[in-house]
mmCIF file with all atom_site columns, C-alpha atoms in Angstrom:
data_model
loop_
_atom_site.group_PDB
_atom_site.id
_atom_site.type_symbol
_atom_site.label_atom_id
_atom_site.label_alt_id
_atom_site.label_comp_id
_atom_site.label_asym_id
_atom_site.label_entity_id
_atom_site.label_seq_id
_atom_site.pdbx_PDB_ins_code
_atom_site.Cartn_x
_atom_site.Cartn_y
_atom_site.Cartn_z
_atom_site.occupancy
_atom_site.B_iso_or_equiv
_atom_site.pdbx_formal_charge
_atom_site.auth_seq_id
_atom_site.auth_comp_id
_atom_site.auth_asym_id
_atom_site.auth_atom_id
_atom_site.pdbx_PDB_model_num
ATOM 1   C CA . UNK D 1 1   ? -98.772  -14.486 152.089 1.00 35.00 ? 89  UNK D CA 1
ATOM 2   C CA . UNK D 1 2   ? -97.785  -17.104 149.432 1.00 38.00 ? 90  UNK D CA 1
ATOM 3   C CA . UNK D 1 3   ? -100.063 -19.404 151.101 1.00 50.00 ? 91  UNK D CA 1
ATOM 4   C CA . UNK D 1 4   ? -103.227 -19.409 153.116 1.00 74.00 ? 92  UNK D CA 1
ATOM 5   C CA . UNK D 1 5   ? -102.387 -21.127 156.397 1.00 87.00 ? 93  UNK D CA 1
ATOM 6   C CA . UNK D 1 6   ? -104.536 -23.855 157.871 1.00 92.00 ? 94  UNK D CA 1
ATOM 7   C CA . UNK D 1 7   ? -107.538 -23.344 159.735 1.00 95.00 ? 95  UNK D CA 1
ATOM 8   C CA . UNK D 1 8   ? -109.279 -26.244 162.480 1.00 97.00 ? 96  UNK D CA 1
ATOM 9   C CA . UNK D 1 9   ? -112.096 -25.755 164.183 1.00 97.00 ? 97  UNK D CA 1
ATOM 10  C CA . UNK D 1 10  ? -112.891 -27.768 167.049 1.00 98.00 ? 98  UNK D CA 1
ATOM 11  C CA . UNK D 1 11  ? -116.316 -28.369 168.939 1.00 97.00 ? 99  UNK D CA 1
ATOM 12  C CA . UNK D 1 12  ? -117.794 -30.784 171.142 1.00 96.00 ? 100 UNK D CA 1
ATOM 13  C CA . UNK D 1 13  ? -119.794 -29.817 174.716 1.00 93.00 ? 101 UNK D CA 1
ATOM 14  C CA . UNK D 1 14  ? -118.087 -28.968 178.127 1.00 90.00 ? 102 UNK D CA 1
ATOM 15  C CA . UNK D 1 15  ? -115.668 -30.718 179.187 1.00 91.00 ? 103 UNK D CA 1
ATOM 16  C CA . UNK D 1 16  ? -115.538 -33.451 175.750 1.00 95.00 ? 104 UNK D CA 1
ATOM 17  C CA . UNK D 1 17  ? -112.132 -32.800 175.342 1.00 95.00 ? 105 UNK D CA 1
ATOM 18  C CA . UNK D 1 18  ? -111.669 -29.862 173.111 1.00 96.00 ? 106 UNK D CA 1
ATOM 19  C CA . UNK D 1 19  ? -109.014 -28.184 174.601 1.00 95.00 ? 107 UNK D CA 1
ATOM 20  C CA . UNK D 1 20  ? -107.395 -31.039 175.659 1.00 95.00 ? 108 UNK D CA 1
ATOM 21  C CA . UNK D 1 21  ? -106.836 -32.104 171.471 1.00 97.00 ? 109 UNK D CA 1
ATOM 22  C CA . UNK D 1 22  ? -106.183 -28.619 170.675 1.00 98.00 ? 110 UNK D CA 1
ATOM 23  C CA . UNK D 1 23  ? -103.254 -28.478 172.851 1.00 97.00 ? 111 UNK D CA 1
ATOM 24  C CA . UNK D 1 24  ? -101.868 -31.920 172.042 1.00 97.00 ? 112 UNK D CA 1
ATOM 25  C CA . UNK D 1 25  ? -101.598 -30.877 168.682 1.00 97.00 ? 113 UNK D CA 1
ATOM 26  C CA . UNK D 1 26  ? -99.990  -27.858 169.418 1.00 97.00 ? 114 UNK D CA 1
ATOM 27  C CA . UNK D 1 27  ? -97.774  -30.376 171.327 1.00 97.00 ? 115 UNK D CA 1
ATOM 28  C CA . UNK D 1 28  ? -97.026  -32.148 167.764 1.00 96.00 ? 116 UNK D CA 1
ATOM 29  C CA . UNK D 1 29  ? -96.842  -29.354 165.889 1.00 95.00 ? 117 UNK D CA 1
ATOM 30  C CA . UNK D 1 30  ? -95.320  -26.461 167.899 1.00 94.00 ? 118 UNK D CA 1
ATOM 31  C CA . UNK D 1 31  ? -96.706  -24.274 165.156 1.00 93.00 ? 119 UNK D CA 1
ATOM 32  C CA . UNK D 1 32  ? -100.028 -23.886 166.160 1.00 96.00 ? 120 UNK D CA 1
ATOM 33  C CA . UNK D 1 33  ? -101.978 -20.962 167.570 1.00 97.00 ? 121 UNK D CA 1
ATOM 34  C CA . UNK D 1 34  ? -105.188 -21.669 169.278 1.00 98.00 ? 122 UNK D CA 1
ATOM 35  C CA . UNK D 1 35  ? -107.788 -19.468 169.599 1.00 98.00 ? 123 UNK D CA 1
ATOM 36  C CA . UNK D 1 36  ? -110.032 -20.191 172.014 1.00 96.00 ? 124 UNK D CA 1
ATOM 37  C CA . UNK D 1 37  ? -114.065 -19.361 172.050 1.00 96.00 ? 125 UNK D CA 1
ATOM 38  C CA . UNK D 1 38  ? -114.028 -18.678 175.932 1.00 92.00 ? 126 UNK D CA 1
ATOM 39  C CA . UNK D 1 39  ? -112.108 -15.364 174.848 1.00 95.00 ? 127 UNK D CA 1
ATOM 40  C CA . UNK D 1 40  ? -115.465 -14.488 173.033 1.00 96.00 ? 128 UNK D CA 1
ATOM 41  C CA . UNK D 1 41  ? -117.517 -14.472 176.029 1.00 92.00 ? 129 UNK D CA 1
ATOM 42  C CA . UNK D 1 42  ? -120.265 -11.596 176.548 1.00 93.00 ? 130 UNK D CA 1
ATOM 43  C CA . UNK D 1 43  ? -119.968 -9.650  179.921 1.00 92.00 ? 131 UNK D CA 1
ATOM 44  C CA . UNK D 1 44  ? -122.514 -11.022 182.173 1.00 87.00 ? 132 UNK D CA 1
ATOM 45  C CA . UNK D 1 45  ? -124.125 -7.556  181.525 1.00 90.00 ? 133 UNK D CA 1
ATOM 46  C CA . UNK D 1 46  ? -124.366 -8.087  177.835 1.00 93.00 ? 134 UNK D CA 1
ATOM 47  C CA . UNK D 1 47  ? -125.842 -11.121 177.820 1.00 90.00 ? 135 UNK D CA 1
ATOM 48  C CA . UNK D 1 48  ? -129.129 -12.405 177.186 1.00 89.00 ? 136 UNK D CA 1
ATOM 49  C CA . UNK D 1 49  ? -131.222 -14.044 180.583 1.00 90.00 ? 137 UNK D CA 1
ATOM 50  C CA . UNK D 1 50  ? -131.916 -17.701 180.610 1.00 89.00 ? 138 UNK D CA 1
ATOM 51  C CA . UNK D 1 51  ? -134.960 -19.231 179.092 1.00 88.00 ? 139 UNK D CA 1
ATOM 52  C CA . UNK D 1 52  ? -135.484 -22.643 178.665 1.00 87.00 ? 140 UNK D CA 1
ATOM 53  C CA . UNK D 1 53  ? -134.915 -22.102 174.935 1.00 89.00 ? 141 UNK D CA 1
ATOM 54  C CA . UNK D 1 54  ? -132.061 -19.837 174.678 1.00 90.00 ? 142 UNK D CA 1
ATOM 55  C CA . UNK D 1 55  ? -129.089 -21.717 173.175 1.00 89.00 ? 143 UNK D CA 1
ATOM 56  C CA . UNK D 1 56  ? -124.995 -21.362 174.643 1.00 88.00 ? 144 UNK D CA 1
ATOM 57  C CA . UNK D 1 57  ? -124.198 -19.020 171.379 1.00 87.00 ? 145 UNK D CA 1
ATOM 58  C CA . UNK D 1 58  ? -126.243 -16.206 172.435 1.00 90.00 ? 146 UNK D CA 1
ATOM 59  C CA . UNK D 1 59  ? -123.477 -15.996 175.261 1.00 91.00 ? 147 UNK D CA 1
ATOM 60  C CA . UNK D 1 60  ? -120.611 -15.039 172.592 1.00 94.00 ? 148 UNK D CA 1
ATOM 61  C CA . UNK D 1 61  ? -119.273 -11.799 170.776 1.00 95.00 ? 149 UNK D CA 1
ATOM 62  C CA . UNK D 1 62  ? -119.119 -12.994 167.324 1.00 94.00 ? 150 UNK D CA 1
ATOM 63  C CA . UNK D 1 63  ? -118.541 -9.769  165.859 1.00 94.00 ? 151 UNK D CA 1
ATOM 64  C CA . UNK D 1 64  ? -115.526 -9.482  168.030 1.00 96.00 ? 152 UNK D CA 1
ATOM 65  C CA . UNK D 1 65  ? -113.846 -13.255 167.017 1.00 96.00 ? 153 UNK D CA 1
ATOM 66  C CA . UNK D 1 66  ? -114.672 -12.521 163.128 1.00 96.00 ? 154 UNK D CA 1
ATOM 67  C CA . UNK D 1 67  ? -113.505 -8.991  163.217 1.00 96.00 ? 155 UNK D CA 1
ATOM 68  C CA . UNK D 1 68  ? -110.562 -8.970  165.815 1.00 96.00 ? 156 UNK D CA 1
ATOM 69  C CA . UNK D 1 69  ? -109.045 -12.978 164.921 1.00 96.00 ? 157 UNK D CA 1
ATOM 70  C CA . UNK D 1 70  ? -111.099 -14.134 161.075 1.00 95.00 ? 158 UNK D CA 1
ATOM 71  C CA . UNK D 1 71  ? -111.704 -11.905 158.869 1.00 94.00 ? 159 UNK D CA 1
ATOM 72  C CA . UNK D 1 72  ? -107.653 -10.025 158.970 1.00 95.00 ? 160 UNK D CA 1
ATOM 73  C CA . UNK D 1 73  ? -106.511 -13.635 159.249 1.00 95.00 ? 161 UNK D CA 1
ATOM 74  C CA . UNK D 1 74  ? -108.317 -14.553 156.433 1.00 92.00 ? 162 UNK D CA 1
ATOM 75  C CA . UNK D 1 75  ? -106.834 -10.968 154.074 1.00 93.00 ? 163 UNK D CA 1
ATOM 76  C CA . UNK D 1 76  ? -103.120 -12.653 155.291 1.00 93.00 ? 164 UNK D CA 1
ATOM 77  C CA . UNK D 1 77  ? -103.168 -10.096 157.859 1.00 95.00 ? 165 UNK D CA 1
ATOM 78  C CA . UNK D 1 78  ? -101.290 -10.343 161.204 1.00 96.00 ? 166 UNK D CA 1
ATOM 79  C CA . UNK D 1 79  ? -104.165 -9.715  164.039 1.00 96.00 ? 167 UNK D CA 1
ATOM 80  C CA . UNK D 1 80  ? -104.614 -9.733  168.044 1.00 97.00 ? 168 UNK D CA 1
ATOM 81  C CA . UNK D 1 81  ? -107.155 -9.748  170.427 1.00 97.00 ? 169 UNK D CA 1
ATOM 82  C CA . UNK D 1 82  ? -108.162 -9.668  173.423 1.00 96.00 ? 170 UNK D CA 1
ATOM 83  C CA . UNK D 1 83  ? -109.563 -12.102 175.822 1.00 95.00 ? 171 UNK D CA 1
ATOM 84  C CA . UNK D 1 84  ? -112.568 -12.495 178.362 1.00 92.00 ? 172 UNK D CA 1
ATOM 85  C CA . UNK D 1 85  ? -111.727 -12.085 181.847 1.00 87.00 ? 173 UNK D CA 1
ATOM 86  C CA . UNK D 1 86  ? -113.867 -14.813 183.843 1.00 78.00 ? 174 UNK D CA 1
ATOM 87  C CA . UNK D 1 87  ? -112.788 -13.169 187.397 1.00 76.00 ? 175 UNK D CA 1
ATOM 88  C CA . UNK D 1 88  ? -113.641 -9.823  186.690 1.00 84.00 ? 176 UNK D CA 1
ATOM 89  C CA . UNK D 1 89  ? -116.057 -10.546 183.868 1.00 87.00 ? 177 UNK D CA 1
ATOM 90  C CA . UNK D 1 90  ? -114.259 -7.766  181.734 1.00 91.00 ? 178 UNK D CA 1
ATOM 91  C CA . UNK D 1 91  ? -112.582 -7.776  178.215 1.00 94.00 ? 179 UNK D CA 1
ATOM 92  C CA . UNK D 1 92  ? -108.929 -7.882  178.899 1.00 91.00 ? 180 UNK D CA 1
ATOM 93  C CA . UNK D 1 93  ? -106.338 -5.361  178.011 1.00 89.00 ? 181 UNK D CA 1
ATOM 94  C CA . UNK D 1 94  ? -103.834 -7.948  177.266 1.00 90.00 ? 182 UNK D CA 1
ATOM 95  C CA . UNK D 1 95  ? -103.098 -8.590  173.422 1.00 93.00 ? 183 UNK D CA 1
ATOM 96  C CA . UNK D 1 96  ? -102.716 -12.043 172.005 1.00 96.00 ? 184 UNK D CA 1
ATOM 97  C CA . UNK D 1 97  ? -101.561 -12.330 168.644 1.00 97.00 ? 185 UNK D CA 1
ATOM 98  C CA . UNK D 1 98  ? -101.960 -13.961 165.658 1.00 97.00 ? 186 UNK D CA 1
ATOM 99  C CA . UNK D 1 99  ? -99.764  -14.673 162.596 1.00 96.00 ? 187 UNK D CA 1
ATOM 100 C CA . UNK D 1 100 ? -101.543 -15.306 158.529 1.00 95.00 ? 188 UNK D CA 1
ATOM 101 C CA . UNK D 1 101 ? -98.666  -17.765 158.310 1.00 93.00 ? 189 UNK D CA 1
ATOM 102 C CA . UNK D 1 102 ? -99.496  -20.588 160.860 1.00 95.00 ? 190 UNK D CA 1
ATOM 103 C CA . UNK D 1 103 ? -101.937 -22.786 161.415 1.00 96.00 ? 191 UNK D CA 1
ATOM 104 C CA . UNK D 1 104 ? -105.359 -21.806 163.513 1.00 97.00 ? 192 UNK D CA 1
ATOM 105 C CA . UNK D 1 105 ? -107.345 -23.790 165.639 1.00 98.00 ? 193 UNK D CA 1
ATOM 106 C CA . UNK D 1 106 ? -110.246 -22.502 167.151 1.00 98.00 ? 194 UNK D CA 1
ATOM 107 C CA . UNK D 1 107 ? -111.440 -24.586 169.733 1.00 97.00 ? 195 UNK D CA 1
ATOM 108 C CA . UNK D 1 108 ? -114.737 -23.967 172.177 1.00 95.00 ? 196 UNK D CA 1
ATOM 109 C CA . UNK D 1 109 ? -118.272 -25.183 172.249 1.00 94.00 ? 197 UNK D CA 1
ATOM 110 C CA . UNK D 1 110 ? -120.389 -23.490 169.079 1.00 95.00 ? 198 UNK D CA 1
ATOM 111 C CA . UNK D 1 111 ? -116.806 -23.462 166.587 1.00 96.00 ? 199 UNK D CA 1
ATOM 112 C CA . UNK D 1 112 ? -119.385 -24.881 164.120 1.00 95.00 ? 200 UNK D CA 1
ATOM 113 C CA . UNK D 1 113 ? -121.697 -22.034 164.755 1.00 94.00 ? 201 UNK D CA 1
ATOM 114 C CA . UNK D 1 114 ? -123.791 -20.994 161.380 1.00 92.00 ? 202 UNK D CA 1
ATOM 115 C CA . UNK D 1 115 ? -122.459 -16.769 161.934 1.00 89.00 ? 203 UNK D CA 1
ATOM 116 C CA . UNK D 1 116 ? -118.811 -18.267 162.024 1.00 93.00 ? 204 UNK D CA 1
ATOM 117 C CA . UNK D 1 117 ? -119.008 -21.043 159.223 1.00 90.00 ? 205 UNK D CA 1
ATOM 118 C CA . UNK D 1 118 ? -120.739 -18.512 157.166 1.00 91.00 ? 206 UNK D CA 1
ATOM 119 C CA . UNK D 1 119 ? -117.669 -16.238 157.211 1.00 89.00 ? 207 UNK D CA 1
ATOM 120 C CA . UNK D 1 120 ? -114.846 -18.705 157.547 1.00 90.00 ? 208 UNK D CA 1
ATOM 121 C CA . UNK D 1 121 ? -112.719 -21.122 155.485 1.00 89.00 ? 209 UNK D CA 1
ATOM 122 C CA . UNK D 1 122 ? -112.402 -24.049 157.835 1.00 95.00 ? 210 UNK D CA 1
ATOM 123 C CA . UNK D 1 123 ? -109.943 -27.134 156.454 1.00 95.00 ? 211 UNK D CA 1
ATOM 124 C CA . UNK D 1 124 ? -111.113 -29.468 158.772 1.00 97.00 ? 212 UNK D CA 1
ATOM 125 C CA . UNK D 1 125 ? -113.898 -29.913 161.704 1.00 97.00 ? 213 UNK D CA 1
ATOM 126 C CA . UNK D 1 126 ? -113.418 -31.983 164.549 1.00 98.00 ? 214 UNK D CA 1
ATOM 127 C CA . UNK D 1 127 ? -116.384 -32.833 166.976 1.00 98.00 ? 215 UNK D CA 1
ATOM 128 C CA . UNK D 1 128 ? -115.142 -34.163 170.341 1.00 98.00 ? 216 UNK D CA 1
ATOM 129 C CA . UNK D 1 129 ? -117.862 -36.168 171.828 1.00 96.00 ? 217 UNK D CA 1
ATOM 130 C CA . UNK D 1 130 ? -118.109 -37.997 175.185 1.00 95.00 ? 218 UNK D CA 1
ATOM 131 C CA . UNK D 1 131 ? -120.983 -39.183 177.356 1.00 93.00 ? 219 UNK D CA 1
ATOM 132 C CA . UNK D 1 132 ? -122.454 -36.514 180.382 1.00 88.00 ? 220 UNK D CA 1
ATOM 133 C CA . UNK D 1 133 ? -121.137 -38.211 183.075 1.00 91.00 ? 221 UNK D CA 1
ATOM 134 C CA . UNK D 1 134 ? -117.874 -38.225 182.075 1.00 93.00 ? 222 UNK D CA 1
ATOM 135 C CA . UNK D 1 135 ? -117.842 -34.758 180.875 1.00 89.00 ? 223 UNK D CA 1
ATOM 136 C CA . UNK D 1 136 ? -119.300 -33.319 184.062 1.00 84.00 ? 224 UNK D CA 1
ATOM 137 C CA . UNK D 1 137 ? -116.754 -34.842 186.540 1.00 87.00 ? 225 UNK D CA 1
ATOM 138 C CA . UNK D 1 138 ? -114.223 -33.174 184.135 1.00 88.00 ? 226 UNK D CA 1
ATOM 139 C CA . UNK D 1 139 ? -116.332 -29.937 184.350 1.00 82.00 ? 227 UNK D CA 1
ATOM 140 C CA . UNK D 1 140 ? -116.191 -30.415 187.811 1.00 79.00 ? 228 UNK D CA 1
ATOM 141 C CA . UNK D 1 141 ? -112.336 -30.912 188.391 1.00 81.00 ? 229 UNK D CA 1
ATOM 142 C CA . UNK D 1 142 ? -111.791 -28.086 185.973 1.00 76.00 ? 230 UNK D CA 1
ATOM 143 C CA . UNK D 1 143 ? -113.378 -25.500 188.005 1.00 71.00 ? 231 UNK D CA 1
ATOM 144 C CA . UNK D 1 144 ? -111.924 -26.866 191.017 1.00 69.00 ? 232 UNK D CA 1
ATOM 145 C CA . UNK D 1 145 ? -108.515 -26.208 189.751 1.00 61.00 ? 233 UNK D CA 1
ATOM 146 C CA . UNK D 1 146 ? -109.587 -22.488 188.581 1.00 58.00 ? 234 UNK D CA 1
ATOM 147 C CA . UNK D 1 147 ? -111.412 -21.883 191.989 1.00 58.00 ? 235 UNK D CA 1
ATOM 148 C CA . UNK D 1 148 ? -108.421 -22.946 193.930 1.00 59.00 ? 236 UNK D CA 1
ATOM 149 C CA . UNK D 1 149 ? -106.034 -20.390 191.286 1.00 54.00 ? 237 UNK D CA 1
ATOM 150 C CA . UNK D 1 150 ? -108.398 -17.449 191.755 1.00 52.00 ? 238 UNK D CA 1
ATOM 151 C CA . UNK D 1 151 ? -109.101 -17.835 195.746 1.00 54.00 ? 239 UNK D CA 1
ATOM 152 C CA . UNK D 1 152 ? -112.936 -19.059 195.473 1.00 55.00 ? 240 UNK D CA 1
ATOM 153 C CA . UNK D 1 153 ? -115.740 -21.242 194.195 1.00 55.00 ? 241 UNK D CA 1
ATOM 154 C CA . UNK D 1 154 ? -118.620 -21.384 195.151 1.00 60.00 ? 242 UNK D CA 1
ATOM 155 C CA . UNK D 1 155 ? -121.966 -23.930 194.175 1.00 68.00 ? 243 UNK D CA 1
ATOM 156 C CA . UNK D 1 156 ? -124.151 -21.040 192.113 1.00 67.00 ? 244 UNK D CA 1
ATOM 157 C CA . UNK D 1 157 ? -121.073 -21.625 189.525 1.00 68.00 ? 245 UNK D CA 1
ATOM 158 C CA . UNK D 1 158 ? -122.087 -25.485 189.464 1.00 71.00 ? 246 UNK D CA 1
ATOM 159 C CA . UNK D 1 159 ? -125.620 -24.704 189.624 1.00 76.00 ? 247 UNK D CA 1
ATOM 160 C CA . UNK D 1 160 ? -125.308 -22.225 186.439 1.00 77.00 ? 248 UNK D CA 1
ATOM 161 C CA . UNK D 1 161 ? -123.540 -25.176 184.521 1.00 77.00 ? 249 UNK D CA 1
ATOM 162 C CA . UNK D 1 162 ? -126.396 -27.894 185.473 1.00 81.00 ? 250 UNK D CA 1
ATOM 163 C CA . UNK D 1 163 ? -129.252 -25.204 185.499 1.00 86.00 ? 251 UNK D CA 1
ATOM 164 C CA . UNK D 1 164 ? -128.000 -22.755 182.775 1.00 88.00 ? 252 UNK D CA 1
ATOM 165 C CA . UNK D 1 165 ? -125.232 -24.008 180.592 1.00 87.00 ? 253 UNK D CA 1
ATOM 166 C CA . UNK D 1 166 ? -126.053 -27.902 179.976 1.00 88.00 ? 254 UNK D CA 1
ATOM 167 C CA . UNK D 1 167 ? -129.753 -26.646 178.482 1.00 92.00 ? 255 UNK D CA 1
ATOM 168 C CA . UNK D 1 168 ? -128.049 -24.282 176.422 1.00 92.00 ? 256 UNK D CA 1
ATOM 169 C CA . UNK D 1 169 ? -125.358 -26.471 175.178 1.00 92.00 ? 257 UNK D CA 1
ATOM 170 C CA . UNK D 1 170 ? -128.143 -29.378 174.737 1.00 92.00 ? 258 UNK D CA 1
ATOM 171 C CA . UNK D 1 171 ? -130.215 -26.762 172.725 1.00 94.00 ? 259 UNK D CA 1
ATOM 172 C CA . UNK D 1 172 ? -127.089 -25.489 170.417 1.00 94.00 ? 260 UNK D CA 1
ATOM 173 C CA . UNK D 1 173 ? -126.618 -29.194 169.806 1.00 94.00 ? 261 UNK D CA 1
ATOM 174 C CA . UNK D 1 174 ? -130.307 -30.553 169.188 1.00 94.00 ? 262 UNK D CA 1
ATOM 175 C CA . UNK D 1 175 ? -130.693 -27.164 166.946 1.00 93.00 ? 263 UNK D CA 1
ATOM 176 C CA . UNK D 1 176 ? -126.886 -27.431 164.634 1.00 95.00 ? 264 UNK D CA 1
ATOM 177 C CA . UNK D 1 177 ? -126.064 -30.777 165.628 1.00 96.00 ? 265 UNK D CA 1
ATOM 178 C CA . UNK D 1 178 ? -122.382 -29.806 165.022 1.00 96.00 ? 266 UNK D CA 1
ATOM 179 C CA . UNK D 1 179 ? -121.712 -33.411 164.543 1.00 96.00 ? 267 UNK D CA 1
ATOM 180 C CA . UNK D 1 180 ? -123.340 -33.970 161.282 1.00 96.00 ? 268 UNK D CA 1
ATOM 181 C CA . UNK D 1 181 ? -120.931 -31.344 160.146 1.00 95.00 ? 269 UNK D CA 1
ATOM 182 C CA . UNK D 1 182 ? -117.786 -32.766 161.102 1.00 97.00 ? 270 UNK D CA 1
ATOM 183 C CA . UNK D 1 183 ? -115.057 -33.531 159.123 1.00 97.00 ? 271 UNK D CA 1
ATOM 184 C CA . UNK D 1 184 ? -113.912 -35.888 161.915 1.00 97.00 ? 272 UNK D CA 1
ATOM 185 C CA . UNK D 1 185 ? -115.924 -37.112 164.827 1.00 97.00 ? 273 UNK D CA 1
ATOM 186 C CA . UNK D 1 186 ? -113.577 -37.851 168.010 1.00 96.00 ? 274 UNK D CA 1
ATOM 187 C CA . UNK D 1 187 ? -114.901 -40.202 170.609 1.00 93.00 ? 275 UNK D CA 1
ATOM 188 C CA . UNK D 1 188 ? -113.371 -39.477 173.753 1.00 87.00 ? 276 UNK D CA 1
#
């Protein structure tokens, strides 16, 4: 690789907007490849029980995005991966890959995570931020959409994301505060 390609990483809290920039400016610039955190996800099984402490990055495989996507991207070295599975809370078979020569975005709450800005080069940072309320009727519609695609929702989902995931997000943030690390700050 004559040149290192371009790497983004994008955070912000549920439902801020993240994915929403990644993929308009994949829209821009057709060569993009985003890598999303939600592929990182533990298995249920694997992960950590709720205390009021516990932060949302104890609920990734970091290991598995630095050695499966970073560090062969980073050599100039074609890669895949695989992805969570959210219905049957499995790692995927499926490969997605990934090409040294275009540009990376990885997008997902806790992008700005010490364990992956520790190991990775990233060109620019991009916090999305928006207020709660805002974020949680997107939250809401989101999972609508995927409860209607995989046949069934129910309200322990919503429950986890007020009781569970908000703390854990809120406790990521007040502990990193990913913000005062941006490279851009992105009010949506």
């Amino acid at each position: 690789m004559n040149k290192k390609a371009l790497t983004i990483a994008i955070d912000g809290l549920a439902g801020s907007g993240k994915s929403t920039l990644a993929k308009e400016l994949q829209n821009v610039y057709p060569e993009i490849q985003i890598v999303e955190m939600d592929s990182f996800f533990l298995p249920l099984g694997l992960r950590a029980p709720f205390y009021p402490q516990k932060s949302v990055f104890l609920e990734y495989d970091y290991g598995r995005l630095l050695s499966q996507v970073f560090i062969p991207f980073q050599k100039g070295l074609a890669t895949s991966y695989t992805k969570y599975n959210w219905v049957t809370d499995e790692i995927g078979c499926e490969e997605f890959y990934v090409s040294p020569d275009k540009i990376l975005v990885l997008d997902g709450v806790t992008s700005f995570y010490p364990k992956i800005q520790d190991c990775v080069w990233f060109d620019y940072r991009i916090f999305v931020e928006c207020a709660y309320k805002t974020r949680w009727a997107r939250v809401k519609k989101r999972d609508d959409i995927i409860a209607k695609k995989f046949g069934g929702y129910n309200e322990k989902t919503r429950d986890y994301y007020k009781n569970e995931w908000v703390p854990m997000e809120n406790n990521y943030f007040k502990e990193y505060r990913p913000d005062k690390i941006a490279d851009i700050i992105m009010e949506n």
